[in-house]
Coordinates of C-alpha atoms and ligand atoms in Angstrom, one line a residue:
M1 CA 30.7 8.0 6.4
K2 CA 28.3 5.5 7.8
Y3 CA 25.5 6.8 9.9
D4 CA 23.8 5.2 12.8
V5 CA 20.4 6.2 11.7
I6 CA 19.0 7.7 8.4
V7 CA 15.6 9.1 8.6
V8 CA 13.9 9.5 5.2
G9 CA 11.3 12.4 4.9
G10 CA 11.2 15.7 6.7
G11 CA 7.7 15.9 7.6
P12 CA 6.2 15.7 11.2
A13 CA 7.0 12.0 11.4
G14 CA 10.6 12.2 10.1
I15 CA 11.4 15.3 12.2
L16 CA 10.3 13.7 15.4
A17 CA 12.0 10.4 14.4
A18 CA 15.2 12.3 14.0
I19 CA 14.7 14.0 17.5
G20 CA 13.9 10.6 19.0
A21 CA 16.8 8.9 17.7
K22 CA 19.1 11.7 18.8
R23 CA 18.0 11.1 22.4
D24 CA 20.5 8.2 22.4
N25 CA 23.2 10.5 21.0
V26 CA 23.7 8.5 17.9
N27 CA 24.6 10.2 14.6
V28 CA 21.5 10.9 12.6
L29 CA 21.1 12.1 9.1
L30 CA 17.7 13.3 7.8
I31 CA 17.1 13.2 4.2
E32 CA 14.4 15.5 2.6
K33 CA 13.6 15.8 -1.0
N34 CA 12.4 19.5 -0.9
K35 CA 14.5 22.6 -0.2
K36 CA 12.9 22.9 3.2
L37 CA 11.3 20.8 5.8
G38 CA 7.6 20.3 6.6
K39 CA 5.9 21.7 3.5
K40 CA 2.7 19.8 4.5
I41 CA 2.9 21.2 8.0
L42 CA 2.9 24.7 6.4
I43 CA -0.4 24.2 4.6
S44 CA -2.0 22.2 7.4
G45 CA -4.9 23.7 9.3
G46 CA -5.3 26.4 6.9
G47 CA -1.7 27.5 7.5
R48 CA -2.1 27.5 11.2
C49 CA -1.4 23.8 11.8
N50 CA -3.9 22.0 14.0
F51 CA -1.0 19.9 15.4
S52 CA -2.8 18.0 18.1
N53 CA -6.1 17.4 20.0
I54 CA -6.6 17.5 23.8
S55 CA -8.8 14.4 24.0
N56 CA -7.8 11.4 26.0
V57 CA -6.1 8.6 24.2
D58 CA -9.3 6.5 23.6
K59 CA -11.0 9.4 22.0
I60 CA -8.1 10.2 19.9
I61 CA -8.0 6.6 18.7
S62 CA -11.7 6.6 18.0
N63 CA -11.1 9.5 15.7
I64 CA -8.5 7.5 13.8
P65 CA -10.9 5.0 12.0
G66 CA -8.1 3.6 9.8
N67 CA -6.3 1.3 12.2
G68 CA -6.2 3.8 15.1
K69 CA -6.0 0.9 17.6
F70 CA -2.6 0.1 16.2
L71 CA -1.4 3.3 17.9
Y72 CA -2.3 2.5 21.6
S73 CA 1.2 1.7 22.5
I74 CA 2.6 4.5 20.5
F75 CA 0.3 7.0 22.3
N76 CA 1.2 5.4 25.6
Q77 CA 4.9 6.1 24.9
F78 CA 4.5 9.6 23.4
S79 CA 1.0 11.1 23.9
N80 CA -0.7 14.3 22.7
F81 CA 0.1 15.9 26.1
D82 CA 3.8 14.8 25.7
L83 CA 3.8 16.5 22.4
I84 CA 2.1 19.8 23.7
N85 CA 4.7 19.8 26.6
F86 CA 7.7 19.2 24.3
F87 CA 6.4 22.0 22.1
E88 CA 6.0 24.4 25.1
E89 CA 9.1 23.4 27.2
E90 CA 11.7 22.7 24.4
L91 CA 10.5 24.6 21.4
G92 CA 8.9 27.5 23.2
I93 CA 5.6 27.2 21.4
R94 CA 2.5 27.8 23.5
A95 CA -0.6 25.8 22.5
K96 CA -4.1 27.0 22.4
V97 CA -7.2 24.9 22.3
E98 CA -10.1 25.7 20.0
D99 CA -13.5 23.9 19.4
Y100 CA -13.6 20.2 19.3
G101 CA -10.4 20.0 21.3
R102 CA -8.3 21.1 18.4
V103 CA -4.8 22.4 19.3
F104 CA -2.9 25.1 17.5
P105 CA 0.2 27.2 18.1
D106 CA -0.8 30.5 19.9
S107 CA 0.9 32.3 17.0
D108 CA -1.8 31.0 14.7
D109 CA 1.1 30.4 12.2
A110 CA 2.4 26.9 11.1
R111 CA 5.7 28.5 10.3
T112 CA 6.4 28.9 14.0
I113 CA 6.3 25.1 14.3
V114 CA 8.5 24.4 11.3
E115 CA 11.1 27.0 12.2
A116 CA 11.3 25.9 15.9
L117 CA 11.6 22.3 14.8
K118 CA 14.3 23.0 12.3
K119 CA 16.3 25.1 14.9
Y120 CA 16.0 22.3 17.4
L121 CA 17.2 19.6 14.9
M122 CA 20.3 21.7 14.3
N123 CA 20.9 22.4 18.0
I124 CA 20.9 18.7 18.8
G125 CA 23.2 17.9 15.9
V126 CA 20.9 16.3 13.5
Q127 CA 22.5 16.5 10.0
I128 CA 19.9 17.5 7.4
M129 CA 20.4 16.9 3.6
Y130 CA 18.0 18.8 1.4
E131 CA 16.9 18.3 -2.2
S132 CA 17.9 14.6 -2.1
T133 CA 15.4 12.0 -3.0
V134 CA 15.8 8.5 -1.7
K135 CA 14.9 5.9 -4.3
E136 CA 15.8 2.7 -2.5
V137 CA 16.6 1.3 1.0
L138 CA 19.5 -1.1 0.7
T139 CA 19.8 -4.4 2.5
E140 CA 22.2 -7.2 2.9
K141 CA 21.0 -10.5 4.3
N142 CA 17.6 -8.9 5.2
K143 CA 19.3 -6.3 7.3
I144 CA 19.5 -2.5 6.6
I145 CA 22.9 -1.2 5.1
G146 CA 22.0 2.1 3.8
V147 CA 20.0 4.1 1.2
Q148 CA 20.5 4.9 -2.5
L149 CA 19.5 8.4 -3.8
N150 CA 18.0 9.3 -7.1
D151 CA 21.5 10.4 -8.5
N152 CA 22.7 6.9 -7.5
R153 CA 24.8 8.0 -4.5
I154 CA 24.8 5.4 -1.7
I155 CA 24.8 6.5 2.0
E156 CA 25.6 3.8 4.5
A157 CA 23.7 3.4 7.7
K158 CA 22.9 0.8 10.5
A159 CA 19.2 1.6 10.4
V160 CA 16.6 3.5 8.5
V161 CA 13.3 5.1 9.4
L162 CA 11.0 5.6 6.4
A163 CA 8.8 8.5 7.0
V164 CA 8.0 9.8 3.5
G165 CA 4.2 10.3 3.9
G166 CA 1.4 9.3 1.6
I167 CA 0.4 10.3 -1.9
S168 CA -1.9 13.2 -1.3
Y169 CA -1.1 16.8 -2.2
P170 CA 2.0 15.7 -4.1
G171 CA 3.2 19.3 -4.5
T172 CA 4.3 19.0 -0.9
G173 CA 6.7 16.2 -1.7
S174 CA 4.6 13.3 -0.6
T175 CA 4.4 11.5 -4.0
G176 CA 4.1 7.9 -2.9
D177 CA 7.7 7.0 -3.0
G178 CA 7.5 5.1 0.3
Y179 CA 5.0 2.5 -1.2
I180 CA 7.5 1.5 -4.0
I181 CA 10.4 1.4 -1.6
A182 CA 8.7 -0.6 1.1
E183 CA 7.1 -3.0 -1.6
K184 CA 10.6 -3.7 -2.9
L185 CA 11.6 -4.7 0.6
G186 CA 8.8 -7.3 0.7
H187 CA 6.1 -5.2 2.5
K188 CA 2.5 -5.4 1.5
I189 CA 0.8 -2.1 0.6
N190 CA -2.8 -2.0 1.4
D191 CA -5.0 -0.4 -1.3
L192 CA -4.6 3.4 -1.2
F193 CA -7.8 5.5 -1.1
P194 CA -8.7 9.1 -0.5
S195 CA -9.6 9.9 3.1
S196 CA -10.8 13.2 4.4
V197 CA -11.7 14.5 1.0
P198 CA -14.6 16.5 -0.5
L199 CA -17.4 14.7 -2.4
N200 CA -18.6 15.2 -5.9
S201 CA -22.2 15.5 -6.8
D202 CA -23.9 15.9 -10.2
E203 CA -27.3 16.9 -8.8
K204 CA -29.0 19.8 -10.6
I205 CA -28.7 22.1 -7.6
I206 CA -24.9 21.6 -7.6
R207 CA -24.5 21.8 -11.3
E208 CA -26.5 25.1 -11.3
K209 CA -24.3 26.3 -8.4
L210 CA -27.5 27.3 -6.5
L211 CA -26.0 26.5 -3.1
Q212 CA -22.3 27.3 -3.8
G213 CA -20.6 28.9 -0.8
I214 CA -23.3 28.1 1.7
S215 CA -21.9 26.7 4.9
L216 CA -23.8 25.0 7.6
R217 CA -22.7 24.5 11.2
D218 CA -23.3 21.3 13.4
V219 CA -25.4 19.4 10.8
E220 CA -25.7 15.7 10.8
L221 CA -24.8 13.8 7.7
S222 CA -25.8 10.1 7.1
L223 CA -24.4 8.2 4.2
Y224 CA -26.6 5.5 2.6
D225 CA -26.1 3.0 -0.1
L226 CA -28.6 2.6 -2.9
K227 CA -30.6 0.0 -1.1
G228 CA -31.1 2.5 1.7
K229 CA -28.7 0.9 4.1
R230 CA -27.2 3.5 6.5
I231 CA -23.4 3.3 6.4
I232 CA -22.4 6.1 8.8
T233 CA -23.6 9.2 10.6
E234 CA -21.5 12.0 11.7
V235 CA -22.0 15.6 12.9
G236 CA -20.1 18.8 12.1
D237 CA -19.8 21.6 9.7
M238 CA -20.0 21.6 5.9
I239 CA -20.0 23.7 2.9
F240 CA -21.6 23.5 -0.7
T241 CA -19.0 23.9 -3.4
H242 CA -19.2 24.2 -7.2
F243 CA -18.5 20.4 -7.5
G244 CA -20.4 19.0 -4.5
I245 CA -19.8 19.2 -0.7
S246 CA -16.9 19.7 1.5
G247 CA -16.0 20.7 5.1
P248 CA -15.1 18.7 8.3
V249 CA -18.2 16.5 8.5
V250 CA -18.0 15.7 4.8
F251 CA -14.4 14.7 5.4
R252 CA -15.6 12.3 8.1
I253 CA -17.9 10.4 5.9
S254 CA -15.7 10.6 2.9
R255 CA -13.6 7.6 3.7
Y256 CA -16.7 5.5 3.9
V257 CA -17.6 6.7 0.3
S258 CA -14.2 5.5 -0.8
L259 CA -14.5 2.2 0.9
T260 CA -18.1 1.5 -0.1
Q261 CA -17.4 2.3 -3.8
R262 CA -14.4 0.0 -3.6
K263 CA -16.8 -2.7 -2.6
L264 CA -19.8 -1.9 -4.7
G265 CA -18.2 -0.3 -7.7
N266 CA -18.5 3.4 -8.5
V267 CA -22.3 3.5 -7.8
P268 CA -23.8 6.8 -6.6
L269 CA -24.5 7.1 -2.8
K270 CA -26.9 9.1 -0.9
V271 CA -26.1 11.7 1.8
V272 CA -28.9 12.7 4.0
I273 CA -28.4 16.0 5.9
D274 CA -30.3 16.7 9.1
L275 CA -30.1 20.4 9.2
F276 CA -31.3 20.6 12.9
P277 CA -30.1 17.4 14.6
S278 CA -30.7 18.9 18.1
K279 CA -34.4 19.4 17.3
N280 CA -37.0 16.7 16.8
D281 CA -39.8 17.0 14.2
Q282 CA -42.3 18.4 16.7
Q283 CA -39.9 21.1 18.0
L284 CA -39.1 22.1 14.5
F285 CA -42.8 22.3 13.6
N286 CA -43.3 24.6 16.5
I287 CA -40.5 26.8 15.6
I288 CA -41.8 27.2 12.0
A289 CA -45.3 27.8 13.3
E290 CA -44.0 30.5 15.7
L291 CA -42.2 32.2 12.8
I292 CA -45.4 32.2 10.9
N293 CA -47.2 33.8 13.7
E294 CA -44.6 36.5 14.2
N295 CA -44.2 37.3 10.5
P296 CA -47.5 36.3 8.7
N297 CA -47.1 38.7 5.8
K298 CA -43.5 38.1 5.2
I299 CA -42.3 36.3 2.0
I300 CA -41.5 32.7 3.0
A301 CA -37.8 32.9 2.1
N302 CA -37.4 36.0 4.3
G303 CA -39.7 34.7 7.0
L304 CA -37.6 31.6 7.5
N305 CA -34.2 33.2 7.2
R306 CA -33.6 33.1 10.8
L307 CA -33.5 29.3 10.4
L308 CA -31.4 28.9 7.2
P309 CA -29.7 30.9 4.5
E310 CA -32.3 32.3 2.0
K311 CA -30.7 30.6 -1.0
L312 CA -31.1 27.1 0.8
I313 CA -34.7 28.0 1.7
K314 CA -35.5 28.7 -1.9
V315 CA -34.1 25.4 -3.0
I316 CA -36.1 23.6 -0.3
L317 CA -39.3 25.4 -1.3
Q318 CA -38.7 24.4 -5.0
K319 CA -38.0 20.8 -4.0
L320 CA -41.2 20.7 -2.1
N321 CA -43.3 22.5 -4.7
I322 CA -44.4 25.1 -2.3
N323 CA -45.4 28.0 -4.4
Q324 CA -47.2 30.0 -1.7
K325 CA -45.7 33.5 -1.3
K326 CA -46.3 34.6 2.2
M327 CA -45.7 32.9 5.5
K328 CA -49.5 33.0 6.5
E329 CA -50.3 30.9 3.4
L330 CA -48.3 28.0 4.7
H331 CA -50.6 25.3 5.8
K332 CA -50.1 22.5 8.3
K333 CA -49.2 20.0 5.6
D334 CA -46.6 22.4 4.2
I335 CA -45.1 22.8 7.6
N336 CA -45.0 19.1 7.9
K337 CA -43.3 18.8 4.6
L338 CA -40.9 21.5 5.5
T339 CA -40.0 19.9 8.8
Y340 CA -39.3 16.6 7.1
I341 CA -36.9 18.0 4.5
L342 CA -35.1 20.1 7.1
K343 CA -34.3 16.8 8.9
N344 CA -33.9 14.8 5.6
F345 CA -32.3 17.1 3.0
S346 CA -30.9 14.6 0.6
I347 CA -28.2 14.8 -2.0
Q348 CA -26.7 12.2 -4.3
V349 CA -22.9 12.0 -4.4
T350 CA -21.0 10.4 -7.3
G351 CA -17.8 9.7 -5.3
T352 CA -14.8 11.4 -3.8
R353 CA -12.4 14.0 -5.2
S354 CA -9.1 12.4 -6.2
L355 CA -6.4 11.0 -4.0
S356 CA -4.2 14.0 -4.7
E357 CA -6.9 16.2 -3.2
A358 CA -7.3 14.2 -0.1
I359 CA -6.1 15.6 3.3
V360 CA -5.1 12.0 4.1
T361 CA -4.1 8.8 2.1
G362 CA -5.9 5.8 3.4
G363 CA -4.2 2.5 3.1
G364 CA -0.5 2.0 3.0
V365 CA 2.2 -0.2 4.6
N366 CA 0.3 -3.2 6.1
I367 CA 0.5 -2.7 10.0
K368 CA 0.5 -6.4 10.5
E369 CA 4.1 -6.4 9.2
V370 CA 5.2 -3.7 11.7
N371 CA 5.9 -4.1 15.4
P372 CA 3.3 -1.9 17.2
K373 CA 5.7 -1.1 20.0
T374 CA 8.8 -0.1 18.2
L375 CA 7.5 0.4 14.7
E376 CA 10.3 -1.9 13.4
S377 CA 9.6 -3.9 10.3
K378 CA 8.8 -7.5 11.0
L379 CA 10.6 -8.4 7.7
V380 CA 13.7 -6.4 7.5
E381 CA 15.9 -5.8 10.5
G382 CA 16.8 -2.2 11.2
L383 CA 14.0 -0.8 9.1
Y384 CA 11.4 1.4 10.9
F385 CA 8.2 3.1 9.6
A386 CA 6.4 6.3 10.9
G387 CA 3.5 8.6 9.8
E388 CA 1.1 8.6 7.0
L389 CA 3.1 6.0 5.0
L390 CA 1.6 3.4 7.3
D391 CA -2.0 2.1 6.7
I392 CA -3.4 4.5 9.2
D393 CA -5.9 7.5 8.6
G394 CA -7.7 9.7 10.9
Y395 CA -10.3 12.3 10.7
T396 CA -9.5 16.1 10.6
G397 CA -9.1 17.7 14.0
G398 CA -5.3 17.3 14.7
Y399 CA -5.3 13.5 14.8
N400 CA -3.2 12.9 11.7
I401 CA -0.4 15.2 12.7
Q402 CA -0.5 13.9 16.1
A403 CA -0.3 10.4 14.8
A404 CA 2.7 11.3 12.6
F405 CA 4.5 13.1 15.5
S406 CA 3.9 10.3 18.0
S407 CA 4.8 7.4 15.6
G408 CA 7.8 9.4 14.4
Y409 CA 9.0 10.0 18.0
V410 CA 8.6 6.3 19.0
A411 CA 10.2 5.0 15.8
G412 CA 13.1 7.4 16.5
K413 CA 13.6 6.3 20.1
S414 CA 13.5 2.6 19.0
V415 CA 15.9 3.0 16.1
G416 CA 18.3 4.9 18.3
F417 CA 18.4 2.2 20.8
Y418 CA 18.6 -0.5 18.0
S419 CA 21.6 1.3 16.3
L420 CA 23.5 1.5 19.6
K421 CA 23.5 -2.4 19.8
Q422 CA 24.9 -2.8 16.3
Ligands
FAD501 C1 -4.1 20.6 3.1 C2 -3.9 19.7 4.3 C3 -4.1 20.1 5.6 C4 -4.0 19.3 6.6 N1 -4.2 19.8 7.9 C5 -4.0 19.0 9.0 C6 -4.2 19.5 10.3 O1 -4.5 20.7 10.5 N2 -4.1 18.6 11.2 C7 -3.7 17.3 11.1 O2 -3.6 16.6 12.1 N3 -3.4 16.8 9.9 C8 -3.5 17.7 8.8 N4 -3.3 17.2 7.6 C9 -2.6 15.9 7.5 C10 -1.1 15.9 7.9 O3 -0.6 17.1 7.4 C11 -0.4 14.6 7.5 O4 -1.1 13.6 7.8 C12 1.0 14.6 8.0 O5 1.7 15.8 7.4 C13 1.7 13.3 7.7 O6 3.1 13.4 8.2 P1 4.2 12.5 7.6 O7 5.5 12.9 8.3 O8 3.9 11.1 7.7 O9 4.2 12.9 6.0 P2 4.5 14.3 5.3 O10 4.1 15.4 6.1 O11 3.8 14.0 4.0 O12 6.0 14.4 5.1 C14 6.7 13.4 4.3 C15 8.1 14.1 3.9 O13 8.9 13.2 3.1 C16 9.5 13.8 2.0 N5 9.7 12.7 1.0 C17 8.9 12.1 0.3 N6 9.5 11.1 -0.5 C18 10.9 11.3 -0.2 C19 11.9 10.6 -0.7 N7 11.8 9.7 -1.7 N8 13.2 11.0 -0.3 C20 13.3 12.0 0.6 N9 12.2 12.7 1.2 C21 11.0 12.3 0.7 C22 8.5 14.8 1.6 O14 9.0 15.8 0.7 C23 7.8 15.3 2.9 O15 8.6 16.4 3.3 C24 -3.4 18.1 6.4 C25 -3.1 17.6 5.2 C26 -3.2 18.4 4.1 C27 -2.9 17.8 2.7

C-alpha cells in the first residue's frame, strides 16, 4: 500500500503532524520505534507535562534563543492559544496556568495528554505502526517515494514528515536517528550541543557536598568568561547538587556555557549568583543591621537564617573568614563584606552535563534549508521537518513542547495539502 503521508516519530511533533495532515483527509501512517507514543511527554514537566506557556508570541520567541525567530510564521499559523483550545475543545483537557505563565493539564498528569492524543489519532483514522524504526527516507529524482525500516521493509508514500526528536534522554527513543537520515538526504546538521542542562563544578564546596540539596528562589545568575566578560544574566530558581548546580535558571544559562566552551575550548567559566537581585547593597546592609539589632546574642548562622539556609550562611562566613560567633560581634566592615558576597556569590563551573542528560538538544537540521512557512525541505520535494530535530532550542517553561506541537501541526497541514496535489 502506498500512503499519502508517513510521519516518522510519535512525539509531540509527530503526533500533531499526523493530526494536521489528516485534516485534508489523506491516508496517514505514523511510525514510532517504541511500544507506545510520547515517552518524552510522559517524563516532561516532572511527569505533569508543561505543554505550553500563555505568553504572547514575541515573548515565546524570546524564550527560544536557538533560532526562535524561525518560528514566527509557524506560531502565527498554530499558536499556543490554538493548542490550548485544541486540547480543551477536542481532547477534553483543561489547562491550568502556573508561575511564569507555564501551562499544565489540570489533571497534573502527562498521561492524560498522551492517552487523549492517542485516542484522537485513532478516531480520525491515523494508522499507527509501533516498534518500527525508520532507517532511511527514500527518494527518486530528489522526490520522496517512501521509507525503509530497520528490518529492510520498504513502505511507500508520497511525502514524509521527519519528527524523530533530538539526541537527549535516548531512553525515550530520541537517539539522533534523524540527523543521520537528514544528512543522507543532503541536509546540513548544525553542531549538536546540550541545552537546558545542569552544570558541573569541581569547587571544594561542591566536592565536599556542603550545599547539596539547597534550593534558592528567584536568584540572578551571571555567566562570565575567564577574562571577566559577562556572557549572559538570567533570573530564576536553582539548586545545588552533588556535581554542581541545576534548576530552571541554570538551564537558561547552560546553552551559553555549551556555546562559549565550543568557541574557547573546555575552559572553566564563572557563575556569579546574586542571592538578592531585588535589593541593592544599601538595602541589604540595612536588613543585616536590623537583624543584628533584633538578635544581638544569636549565633550568626542562626541570626541570619531568615535570609538564607544555614548551610549556605556557614559556607559564606567561611569564605569571608568571619570567625565571630555572635551577631553583635559583626562590624561594619563584616556587614559590607557579607552584603558584597550575598550579591556576588561566585562559583566556577567546568562545563555542562552530557548531551544525553540535556532537556533539549541544541543544533540540528539547518533551518536555512527548510521553508519557514511550510517546513518543507528546500532540498527534497515532499520531505518535511518538525520538532526538536530542527536546529531550534528553547528555555524550559513549556516553550520546547509548544514549538514541537506547533511545528508538527504546520508541517502536517502543509504535507497533507502537498500530498493531495500528487
Ligand atoms: C526530562 C525532560 C523534561 C522535559 N520537560 C519539558 C516540559 O515540561 N516542557 C517543555 O516544553 N519541554 C520539555 N522537555 C523537552 C520536550 O519534551 C522536547 O523538546 C519535545 O518532546 C520534542 O518533541 P519531538 O516530537 O520533536 O521529539 P520527541 O519527543 O523526542 O519524539 C520523537 C519520537 O520519535 C521516535 N523516533 C526516534 N527515532 C525514530 C525512528 N528512527 N523511527 C521511528 N521513530 C523514531 C522516538 O521514539 C520518539 O517517540 C523535556 C525534556 C526532557 C528530556
